[in-house]
Coordinates of C-alpha atoms in Angstrom, one line a residue:
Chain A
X1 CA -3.8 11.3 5.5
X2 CA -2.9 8.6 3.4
X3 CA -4.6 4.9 1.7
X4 CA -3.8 2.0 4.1
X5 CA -3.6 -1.2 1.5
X6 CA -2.4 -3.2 4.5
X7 CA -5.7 -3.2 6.3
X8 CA -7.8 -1.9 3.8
X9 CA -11.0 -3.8 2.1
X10 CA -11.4 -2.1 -0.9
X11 CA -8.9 0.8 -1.8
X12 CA -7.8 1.5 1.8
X13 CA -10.0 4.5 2.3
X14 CA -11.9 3.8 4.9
X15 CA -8.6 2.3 7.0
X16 CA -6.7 5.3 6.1
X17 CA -8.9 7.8 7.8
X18 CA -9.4 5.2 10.8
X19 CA -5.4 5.1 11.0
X20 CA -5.8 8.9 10.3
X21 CA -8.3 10.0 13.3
X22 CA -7.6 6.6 15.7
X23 CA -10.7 5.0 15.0
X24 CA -12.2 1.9 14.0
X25 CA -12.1 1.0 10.8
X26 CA -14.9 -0.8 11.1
X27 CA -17.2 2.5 12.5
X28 CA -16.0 4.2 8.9
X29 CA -16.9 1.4 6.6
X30 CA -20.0 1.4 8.4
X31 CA -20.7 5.2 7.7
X32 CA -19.9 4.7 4.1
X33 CA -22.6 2.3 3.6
X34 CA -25.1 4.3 5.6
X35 CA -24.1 6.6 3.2
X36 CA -24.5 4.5 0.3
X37 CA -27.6 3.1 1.0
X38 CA -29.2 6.1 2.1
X39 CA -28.6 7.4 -1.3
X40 CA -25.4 7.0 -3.1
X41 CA -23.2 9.6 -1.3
X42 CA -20.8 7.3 0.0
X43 CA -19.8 5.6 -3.1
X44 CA -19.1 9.0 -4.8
X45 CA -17.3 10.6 -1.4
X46 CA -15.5 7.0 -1.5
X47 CA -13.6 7.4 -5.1
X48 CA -13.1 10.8 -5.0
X49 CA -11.3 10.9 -1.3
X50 CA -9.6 7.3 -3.0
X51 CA -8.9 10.0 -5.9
X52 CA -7.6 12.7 -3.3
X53 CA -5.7 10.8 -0.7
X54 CA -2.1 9.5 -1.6
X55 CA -1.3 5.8 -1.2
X56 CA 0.3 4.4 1.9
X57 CA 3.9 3.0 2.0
X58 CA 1.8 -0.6 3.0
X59 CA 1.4 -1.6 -0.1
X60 CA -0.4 -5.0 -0.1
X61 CA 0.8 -8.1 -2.2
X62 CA -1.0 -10.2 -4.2
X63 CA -0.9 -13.5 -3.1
X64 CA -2.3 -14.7 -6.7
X65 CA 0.1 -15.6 -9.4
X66 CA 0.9 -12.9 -11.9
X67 CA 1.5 -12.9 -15.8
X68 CA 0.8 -15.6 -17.6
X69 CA 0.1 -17.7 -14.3
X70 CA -2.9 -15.5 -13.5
X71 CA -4.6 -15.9 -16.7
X72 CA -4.1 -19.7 -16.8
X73 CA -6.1 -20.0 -13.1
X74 CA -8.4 -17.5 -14.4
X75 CA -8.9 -19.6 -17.3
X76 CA -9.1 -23.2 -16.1
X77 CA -11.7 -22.3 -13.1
X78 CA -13.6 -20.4 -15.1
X79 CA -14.0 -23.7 -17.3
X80 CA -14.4 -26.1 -14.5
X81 CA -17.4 -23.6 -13.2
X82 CA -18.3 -23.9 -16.4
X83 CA -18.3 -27.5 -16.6
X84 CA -19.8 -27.8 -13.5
X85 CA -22.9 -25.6 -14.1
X86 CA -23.5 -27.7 -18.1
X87 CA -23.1 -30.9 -16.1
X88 CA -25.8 -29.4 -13.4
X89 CA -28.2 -28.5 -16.8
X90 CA -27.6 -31.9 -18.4
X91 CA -28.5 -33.7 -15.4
X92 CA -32.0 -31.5 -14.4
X93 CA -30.5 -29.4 -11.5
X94 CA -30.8 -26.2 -12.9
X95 CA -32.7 -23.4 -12.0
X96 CA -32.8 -20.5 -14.7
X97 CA -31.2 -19.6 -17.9
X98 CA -31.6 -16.4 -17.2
X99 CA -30.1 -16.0 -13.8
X100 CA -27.2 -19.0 -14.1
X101 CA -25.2 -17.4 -17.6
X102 CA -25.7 -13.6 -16.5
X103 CA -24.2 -14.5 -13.0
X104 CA -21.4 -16.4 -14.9
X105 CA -20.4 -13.7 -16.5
X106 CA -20.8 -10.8 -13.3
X107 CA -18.7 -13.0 -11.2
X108 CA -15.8 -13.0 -14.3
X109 CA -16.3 -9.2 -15.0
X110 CA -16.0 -8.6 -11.1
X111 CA -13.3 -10.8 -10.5
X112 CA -11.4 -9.1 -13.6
X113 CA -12.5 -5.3 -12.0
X114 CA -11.4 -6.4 -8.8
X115 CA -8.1 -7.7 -10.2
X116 CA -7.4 -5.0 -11.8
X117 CA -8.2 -2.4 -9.2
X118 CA -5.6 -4.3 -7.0
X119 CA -2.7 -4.2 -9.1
X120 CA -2.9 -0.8 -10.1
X121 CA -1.3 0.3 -7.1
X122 CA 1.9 1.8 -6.9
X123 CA 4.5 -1.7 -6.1
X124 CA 7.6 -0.4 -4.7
X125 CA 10.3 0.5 -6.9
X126 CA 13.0 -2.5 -8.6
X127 CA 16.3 -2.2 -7.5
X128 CA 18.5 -0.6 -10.2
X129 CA 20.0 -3.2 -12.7
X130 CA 23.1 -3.7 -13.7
X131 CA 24.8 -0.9 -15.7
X132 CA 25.4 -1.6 -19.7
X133 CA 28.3 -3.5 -21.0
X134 CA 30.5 -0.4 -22.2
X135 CA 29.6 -0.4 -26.2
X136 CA 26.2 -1.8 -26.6
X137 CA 23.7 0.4 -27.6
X138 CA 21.8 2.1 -25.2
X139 CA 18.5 0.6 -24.4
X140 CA 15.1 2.7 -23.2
X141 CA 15.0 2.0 -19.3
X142 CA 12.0 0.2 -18.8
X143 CA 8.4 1.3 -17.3
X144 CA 7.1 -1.3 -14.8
X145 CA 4.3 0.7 -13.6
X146 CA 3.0 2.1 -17.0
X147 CA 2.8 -1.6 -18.2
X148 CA 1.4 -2.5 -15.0
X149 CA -1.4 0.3 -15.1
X150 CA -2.2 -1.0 -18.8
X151 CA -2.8 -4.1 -17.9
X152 CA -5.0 -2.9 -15.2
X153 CA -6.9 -0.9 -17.2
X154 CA -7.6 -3.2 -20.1
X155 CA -8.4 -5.9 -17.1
X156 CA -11.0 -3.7 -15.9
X157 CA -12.5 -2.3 -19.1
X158 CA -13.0 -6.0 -19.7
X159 CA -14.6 -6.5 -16.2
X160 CA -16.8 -3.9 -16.9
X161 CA -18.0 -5.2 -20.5
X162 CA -18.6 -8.2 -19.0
X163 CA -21.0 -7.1 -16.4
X164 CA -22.7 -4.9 -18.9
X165 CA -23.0 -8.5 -21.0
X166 CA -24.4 -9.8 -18.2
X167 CA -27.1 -7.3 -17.9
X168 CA -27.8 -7.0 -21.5
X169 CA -28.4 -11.1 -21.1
X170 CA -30.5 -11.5 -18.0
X171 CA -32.6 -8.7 -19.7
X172 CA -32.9 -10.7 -22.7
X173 CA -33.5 -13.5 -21.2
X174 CA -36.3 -12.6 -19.1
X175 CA -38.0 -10.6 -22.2
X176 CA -37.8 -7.2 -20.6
X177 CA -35.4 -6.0 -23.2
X178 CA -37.6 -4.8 -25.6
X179 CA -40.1 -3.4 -22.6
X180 CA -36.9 -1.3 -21.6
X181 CA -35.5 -0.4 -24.8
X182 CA -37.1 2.5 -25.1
X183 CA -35.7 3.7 -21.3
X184 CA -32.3 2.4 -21.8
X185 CA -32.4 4.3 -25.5
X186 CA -33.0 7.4 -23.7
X187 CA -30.3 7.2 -21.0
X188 CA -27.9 6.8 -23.4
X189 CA -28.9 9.4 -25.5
X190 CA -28.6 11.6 -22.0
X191 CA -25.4 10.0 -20.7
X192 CA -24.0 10.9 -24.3
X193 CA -25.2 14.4 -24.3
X194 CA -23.9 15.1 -20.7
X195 CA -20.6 13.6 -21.5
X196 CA -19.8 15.5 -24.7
X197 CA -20.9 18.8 -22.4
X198 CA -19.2 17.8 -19.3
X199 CA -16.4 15.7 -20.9
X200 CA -13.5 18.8 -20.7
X201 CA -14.6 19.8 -17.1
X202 CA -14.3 16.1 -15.8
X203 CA -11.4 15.0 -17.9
X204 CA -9.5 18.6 -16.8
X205 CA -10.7 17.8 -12.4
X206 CA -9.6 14.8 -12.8
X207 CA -6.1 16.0 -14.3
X208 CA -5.9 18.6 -12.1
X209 CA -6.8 15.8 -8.8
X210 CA -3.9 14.0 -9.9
X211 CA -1.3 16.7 -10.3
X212 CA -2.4 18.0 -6.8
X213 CA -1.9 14.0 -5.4
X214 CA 1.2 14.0 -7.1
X215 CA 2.5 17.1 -6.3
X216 CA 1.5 16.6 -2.4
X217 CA 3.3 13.5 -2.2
X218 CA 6.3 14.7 -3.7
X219 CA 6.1 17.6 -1.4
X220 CA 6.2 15.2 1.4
X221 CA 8.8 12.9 0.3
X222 CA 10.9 16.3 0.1
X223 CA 10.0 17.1 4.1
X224 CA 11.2 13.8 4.8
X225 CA 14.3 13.6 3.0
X226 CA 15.3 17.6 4.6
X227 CA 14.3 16.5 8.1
X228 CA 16.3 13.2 7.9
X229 CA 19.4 15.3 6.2
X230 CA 19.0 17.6 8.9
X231 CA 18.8 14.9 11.6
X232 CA 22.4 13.3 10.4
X233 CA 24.2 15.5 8.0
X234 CA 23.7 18.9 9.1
X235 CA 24.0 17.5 12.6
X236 CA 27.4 16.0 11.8
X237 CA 28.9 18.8 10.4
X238 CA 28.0 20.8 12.9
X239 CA 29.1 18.6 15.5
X240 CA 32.9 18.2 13.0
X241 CA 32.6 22.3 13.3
X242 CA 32.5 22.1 16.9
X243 CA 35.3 18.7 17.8
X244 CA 37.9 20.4 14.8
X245 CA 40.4 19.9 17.0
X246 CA 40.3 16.7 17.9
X247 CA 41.2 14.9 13.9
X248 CA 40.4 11.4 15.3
X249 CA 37.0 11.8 16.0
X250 CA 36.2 14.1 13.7
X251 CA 37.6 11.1 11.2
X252 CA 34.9 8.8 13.4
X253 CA 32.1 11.0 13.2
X254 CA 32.6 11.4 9.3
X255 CA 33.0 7.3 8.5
X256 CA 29.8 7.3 11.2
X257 CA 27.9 9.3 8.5
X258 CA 29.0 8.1 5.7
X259 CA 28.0 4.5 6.4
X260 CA 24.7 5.8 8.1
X261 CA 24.0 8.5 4.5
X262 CA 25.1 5.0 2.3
X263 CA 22.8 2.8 4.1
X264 CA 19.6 5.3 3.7
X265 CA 20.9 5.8 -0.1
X266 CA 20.4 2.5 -0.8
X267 CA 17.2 1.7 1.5
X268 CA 19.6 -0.6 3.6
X269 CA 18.8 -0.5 7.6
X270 CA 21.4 1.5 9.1
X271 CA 24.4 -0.5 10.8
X272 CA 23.2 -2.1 14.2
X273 CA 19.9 -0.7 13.4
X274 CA 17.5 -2.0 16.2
X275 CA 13.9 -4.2 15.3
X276 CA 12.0 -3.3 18.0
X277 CA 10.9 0.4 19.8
X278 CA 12.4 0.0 23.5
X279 CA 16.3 -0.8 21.9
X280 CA 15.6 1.8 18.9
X281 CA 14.8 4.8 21.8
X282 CA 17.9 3.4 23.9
X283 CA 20.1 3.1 20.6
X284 CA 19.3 6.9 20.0
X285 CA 19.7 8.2 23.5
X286 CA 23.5 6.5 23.8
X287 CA 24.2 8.0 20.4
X288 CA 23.0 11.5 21.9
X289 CA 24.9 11.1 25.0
X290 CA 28.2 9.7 23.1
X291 CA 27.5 13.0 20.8
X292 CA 26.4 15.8 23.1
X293 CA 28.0 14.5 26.6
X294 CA 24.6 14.7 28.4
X295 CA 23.4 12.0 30.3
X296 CA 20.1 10.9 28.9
X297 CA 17.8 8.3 31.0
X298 CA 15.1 6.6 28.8
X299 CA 12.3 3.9 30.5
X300 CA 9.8 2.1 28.0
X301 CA 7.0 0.6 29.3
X302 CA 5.7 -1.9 26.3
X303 CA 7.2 -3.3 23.3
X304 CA 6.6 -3.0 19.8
X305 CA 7.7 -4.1 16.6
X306 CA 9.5 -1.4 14.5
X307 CA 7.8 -0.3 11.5
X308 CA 8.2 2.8 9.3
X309 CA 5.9 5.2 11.2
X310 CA 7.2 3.7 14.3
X311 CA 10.8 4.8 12.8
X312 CA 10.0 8.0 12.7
X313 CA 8.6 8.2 16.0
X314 CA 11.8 7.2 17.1
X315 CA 13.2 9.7 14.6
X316 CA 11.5 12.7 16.0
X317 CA 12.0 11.3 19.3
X318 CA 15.9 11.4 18.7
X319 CA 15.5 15.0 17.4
X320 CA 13.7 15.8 20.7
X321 CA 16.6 14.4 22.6
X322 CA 19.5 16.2 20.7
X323 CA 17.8 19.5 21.0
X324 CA 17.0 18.8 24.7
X325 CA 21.1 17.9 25.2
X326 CA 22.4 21.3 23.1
X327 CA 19.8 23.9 24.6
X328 CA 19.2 22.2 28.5
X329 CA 21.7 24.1 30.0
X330 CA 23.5 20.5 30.6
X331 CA 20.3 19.5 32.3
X332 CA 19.9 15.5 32.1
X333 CA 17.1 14.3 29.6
X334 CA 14.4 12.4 30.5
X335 CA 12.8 9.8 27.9
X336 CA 9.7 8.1 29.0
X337 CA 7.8 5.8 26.2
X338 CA 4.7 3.8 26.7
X339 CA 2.9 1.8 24.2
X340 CA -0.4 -0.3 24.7
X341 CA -3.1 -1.2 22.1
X342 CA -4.7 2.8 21.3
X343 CA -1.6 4.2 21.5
X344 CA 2.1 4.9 21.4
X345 CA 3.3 7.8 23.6
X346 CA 6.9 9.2 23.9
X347 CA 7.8 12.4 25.9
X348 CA 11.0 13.5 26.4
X349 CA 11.9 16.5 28.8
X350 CA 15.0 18.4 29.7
X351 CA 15.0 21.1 32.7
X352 CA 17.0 23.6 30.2
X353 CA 15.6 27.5 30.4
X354 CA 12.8 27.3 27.8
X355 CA 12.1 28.4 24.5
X356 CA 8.9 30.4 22.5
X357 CA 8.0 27.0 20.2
X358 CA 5.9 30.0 18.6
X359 CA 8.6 32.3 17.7
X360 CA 11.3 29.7 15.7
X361 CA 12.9 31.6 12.8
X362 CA 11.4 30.0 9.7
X363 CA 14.9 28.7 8.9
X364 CA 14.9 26.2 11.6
X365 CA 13.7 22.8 10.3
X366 CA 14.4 20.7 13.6
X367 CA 11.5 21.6 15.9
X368 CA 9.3 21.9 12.6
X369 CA 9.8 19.3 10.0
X370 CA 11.4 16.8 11.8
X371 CA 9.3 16.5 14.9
X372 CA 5.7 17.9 14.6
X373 CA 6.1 17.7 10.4
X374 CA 7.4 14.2 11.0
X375 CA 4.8 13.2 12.9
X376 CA 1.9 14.2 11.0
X377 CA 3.3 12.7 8.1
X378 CA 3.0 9.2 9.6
X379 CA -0.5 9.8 11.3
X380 CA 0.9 11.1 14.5
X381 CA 1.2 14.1 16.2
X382 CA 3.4 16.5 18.4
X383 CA 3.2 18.6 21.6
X384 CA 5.8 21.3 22.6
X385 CA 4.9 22.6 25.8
X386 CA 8.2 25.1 27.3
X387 CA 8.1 26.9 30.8
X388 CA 11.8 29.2 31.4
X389 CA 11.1 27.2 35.0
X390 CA 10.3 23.7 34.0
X391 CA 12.3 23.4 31.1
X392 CA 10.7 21.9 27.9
X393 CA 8.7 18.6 27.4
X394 CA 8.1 17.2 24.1
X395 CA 4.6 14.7 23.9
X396 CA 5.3 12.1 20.5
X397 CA 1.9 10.4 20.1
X398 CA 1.3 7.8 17.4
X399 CA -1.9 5.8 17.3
X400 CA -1.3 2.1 17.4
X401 CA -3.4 1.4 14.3
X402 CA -0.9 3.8 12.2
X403 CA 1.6 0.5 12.5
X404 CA -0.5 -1.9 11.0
Chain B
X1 CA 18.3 -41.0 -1.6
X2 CA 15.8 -38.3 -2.0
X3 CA 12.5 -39.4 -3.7
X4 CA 11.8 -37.2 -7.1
X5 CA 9.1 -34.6 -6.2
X6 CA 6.4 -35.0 -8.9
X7 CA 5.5 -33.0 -11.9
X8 CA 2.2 -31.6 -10.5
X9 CA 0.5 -30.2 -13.9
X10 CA 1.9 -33.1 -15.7
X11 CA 0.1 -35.5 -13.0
X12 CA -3.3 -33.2 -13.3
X13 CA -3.0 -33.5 -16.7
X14 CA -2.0 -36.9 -17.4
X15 CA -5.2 -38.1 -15.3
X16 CA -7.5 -35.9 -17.0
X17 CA -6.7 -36.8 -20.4
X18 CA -7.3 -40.5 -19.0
X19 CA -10.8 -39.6 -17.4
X20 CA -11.4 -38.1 -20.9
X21 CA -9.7 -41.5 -22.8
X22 CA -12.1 -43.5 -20.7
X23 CA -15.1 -41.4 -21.4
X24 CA -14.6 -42.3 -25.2
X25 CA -14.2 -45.4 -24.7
X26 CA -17.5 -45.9 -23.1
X27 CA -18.7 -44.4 -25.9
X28 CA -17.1 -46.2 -28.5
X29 CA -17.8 -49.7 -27.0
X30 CA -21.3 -48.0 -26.5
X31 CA -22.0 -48.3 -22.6
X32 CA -22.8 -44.4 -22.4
X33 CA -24.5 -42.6 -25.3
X34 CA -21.8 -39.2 -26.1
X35 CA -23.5 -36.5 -27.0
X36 CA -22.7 -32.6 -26.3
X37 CA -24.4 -32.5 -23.3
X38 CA -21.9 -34.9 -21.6
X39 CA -18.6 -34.1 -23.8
X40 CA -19.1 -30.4 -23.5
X41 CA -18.8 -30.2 -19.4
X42 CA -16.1 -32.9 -19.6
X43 CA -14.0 -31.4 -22.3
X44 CA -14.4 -28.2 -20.0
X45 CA -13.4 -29.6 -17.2
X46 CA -9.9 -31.8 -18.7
X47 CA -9.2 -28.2 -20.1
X48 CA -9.7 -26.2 -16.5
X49 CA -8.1 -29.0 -14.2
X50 CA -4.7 -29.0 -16.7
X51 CA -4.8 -24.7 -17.0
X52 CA -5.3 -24.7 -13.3
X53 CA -2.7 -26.9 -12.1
X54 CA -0.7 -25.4 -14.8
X55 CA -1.3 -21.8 -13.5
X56 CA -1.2 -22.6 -9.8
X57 CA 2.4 -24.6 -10.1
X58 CA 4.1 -21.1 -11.9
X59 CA 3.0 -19.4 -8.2
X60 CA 6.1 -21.4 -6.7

């Protein structure tokens, strides 16, 4: 389960579980205020699961400027508000003191929080530059995302002091300061006890949080780069084992891979790569036949844009159809996919003798990793259901909400 | 021939700096009475309309 930026409000919690379980989004915001209001809960369960659950490869942009732009429109509107509001006072439209400067200063520190909430996601990684002129002294590479997350943070530990102004002032203002001196006096003196006797315990969960999120995620990027090396590497070499005889197209199925490994390497789309799901399913069932000499017949009923959990549908889906091809008996392979607006289905189906799905040797990553591991990593899921008189039938479902 | 595109912040701030210009010369020639009540939200607002223009042309 991962953060969905794209179609997220907030942090994308909320949209990653909707993606997650295939429902609305707005149902699950909705629970989370409930919760809130009913007591809190749901702000605390929402930052730790934003805490728990990785971010999703959706990573929304800021359509704002950055750098020095930002500050400049940050800076001139909060002078033209400013202007406005003393021209309001000066004229004899005003309301309060007390509410007008405190809200000022709310809607800067919020603005500033919000900001800086938003750009301290993870952007997707710069190209690599340009190697050193031979001779020049070598230069530390530089950190993006650690100036990016310091920025963030100062950002929103100056949204938050803001806000705190803003309190301090409408409390001022309205003379209950003093009355609640005494009361904010003694929560402080309580939030300062608790934190120097909770500090370590906090400070070490929270390490300990993001070592697991780190950790998981690298632990899933690992999963997918093993199922995609088994899809095309181990595949071809098997397949080069097998044609060893035949130099030419060994020599094909080699430059084949190579362009294919140097394209992912790079995070090119693979030569003649298709856009959309009906040509990307009919792209991999040629490639199977060409490869395995088994007639494969694939209808699509819908179309769809390719994205990257679509991809890997179509990934697992290929994986299906290769298996189906080497262990059918020869049997032809059936590919039926249908998308509408819930979901995405794909089955394929061969007429082979069967296998136990339950009894693969650990060793054996293609069933595993890259179908049903596959899957789950991008939302979906995977059925294997195998009869020794049907022959085997492989159910790829992928909610439609996972591709936003 | 292709018309030269203007220079956005320096329009914004060119005709702010004349709002301002004109302000002070009401104000000199005595027609309006300048005190900080009146130059305060105008000096805010020459400064926000150049910075935002400013800010908003570095997005392109």
């Amino acid at each position: 389960m991962r953060r969905d930026h794209a179609a997220g409000w907030l942090g994308g919690v909320c949209a990653g579980i909707a993606r997650r379980y295939g429902v609305d989004a707005a149902l699950v915001r909705l629970a989370f205020v409930v919760a809130t209001v009913a007591g809190g809960f749901g702000i605390v369960l929402y930052a730790l699961l934003w805490l728990v659950m990785p971010a999703g490869d959706s990573v929304r942009r800021s359509r704002l400027p950055s750098g020095r732009g930002a500050i400049e429109v940050a800076l001139g509107t909060g002078l033209l508000l400013i202007s406005v509001l003393l021209a309001f006072r000066g004229l004899g439209i005003w309301f309060s003191d007390a509410v007008a400067w405190p809200l000022v200063l709310i809607v800067s520190g919020g603005a500033l929080i919000w900001r800086g909430s938003a750009t301290a996601s993870p952007a997707p990684q710069e190209p690599p530059t340009a190697p050193l002129v031979r001779g020049e002294p070598e230069q530390r590479p530089i950190r993006p995302e650690v100036a990016r997350a310091a920025a963030a943070i100062s950002r929103t530990g100056v949204g938050v002091a803001l806000v705190i102004l803003a309190g301090f002032v409408f409390l001022q203002a309205t003379d209950a300061l003093s009355a609640a001196r005494d009361v904010i006096l003694a929560v402080i003196a309580v939030v300062v006890v608790l934190g120097a006797i909770f500090a370590p315990w906090v400070l070490r969960l929270f390490r300990s949080l993001t070592e697991e999120r780190a950790q998981r995620i690298r632990s899933q990027e690992r999963a997918e780069m093993a199922a995609h090396l088994h899809d095309s590497v181990l595949q071809t070499l098997a397949l080069v084992q097998r044609r060893s005889t035949d130099p030419q197209e060994v020599a094909a199925l080699a430059r084949r891979q190579e362009r294919e490994l140097r394209a992912w390497l790079s995070e090119r789309p693979a030569p003649g790569k298709a856009a959309a799901l009906a040509p990307a399913l009919e792209a991999a069932a040629a490639e199977v036949e060409e490869r395995h000499g088994v007639p494969v017949e694939v209808v699509v009923v819908g179309e769809r844009e390719l994205d990257s959990n679509l991809e890997a549908l179509v990934a697992a889906a290929r994986e299906a159809m290769t298996n189906a091809a080497k262990f059918g008996a020869g049997s032809p392979v059936d590919v039926y996919a249908e998308s509408n607006s819930d979901t995405v289905h794909v089955y394929v189906r061969d007429r082979g003798p069967g296998f136990d799905p339950g009894a693969l040797p650990p060793d054996r990553h293609g069933v595993r990793e890259s179908i049903v591991g596959r899957m789950e990593r991008h939302g979906g899921r995977a059925r294997i259901a195998s009869d020794p008189e049907t022959g085997t039938e492989v159910e790829l479902e992928l909610p439609a909400r996972a591709d936003r | 021939m292709r018309a030269a595109r203007p220079d956005i912040p320096a329009l914004v701030a060119g005709l702010a700096l004349l709002a301002l210009g004109s302000v002070l010369l009401l104000d000199a020639l005595g027609l309006i009475d300048l005190g900080f009540g009146l130059f305060a939200p105008v000096a805010c607002a020459v400064t926000g309309a150049i910075l935002l223009a400013n800010g908003l042309s570095r997005r392109a």
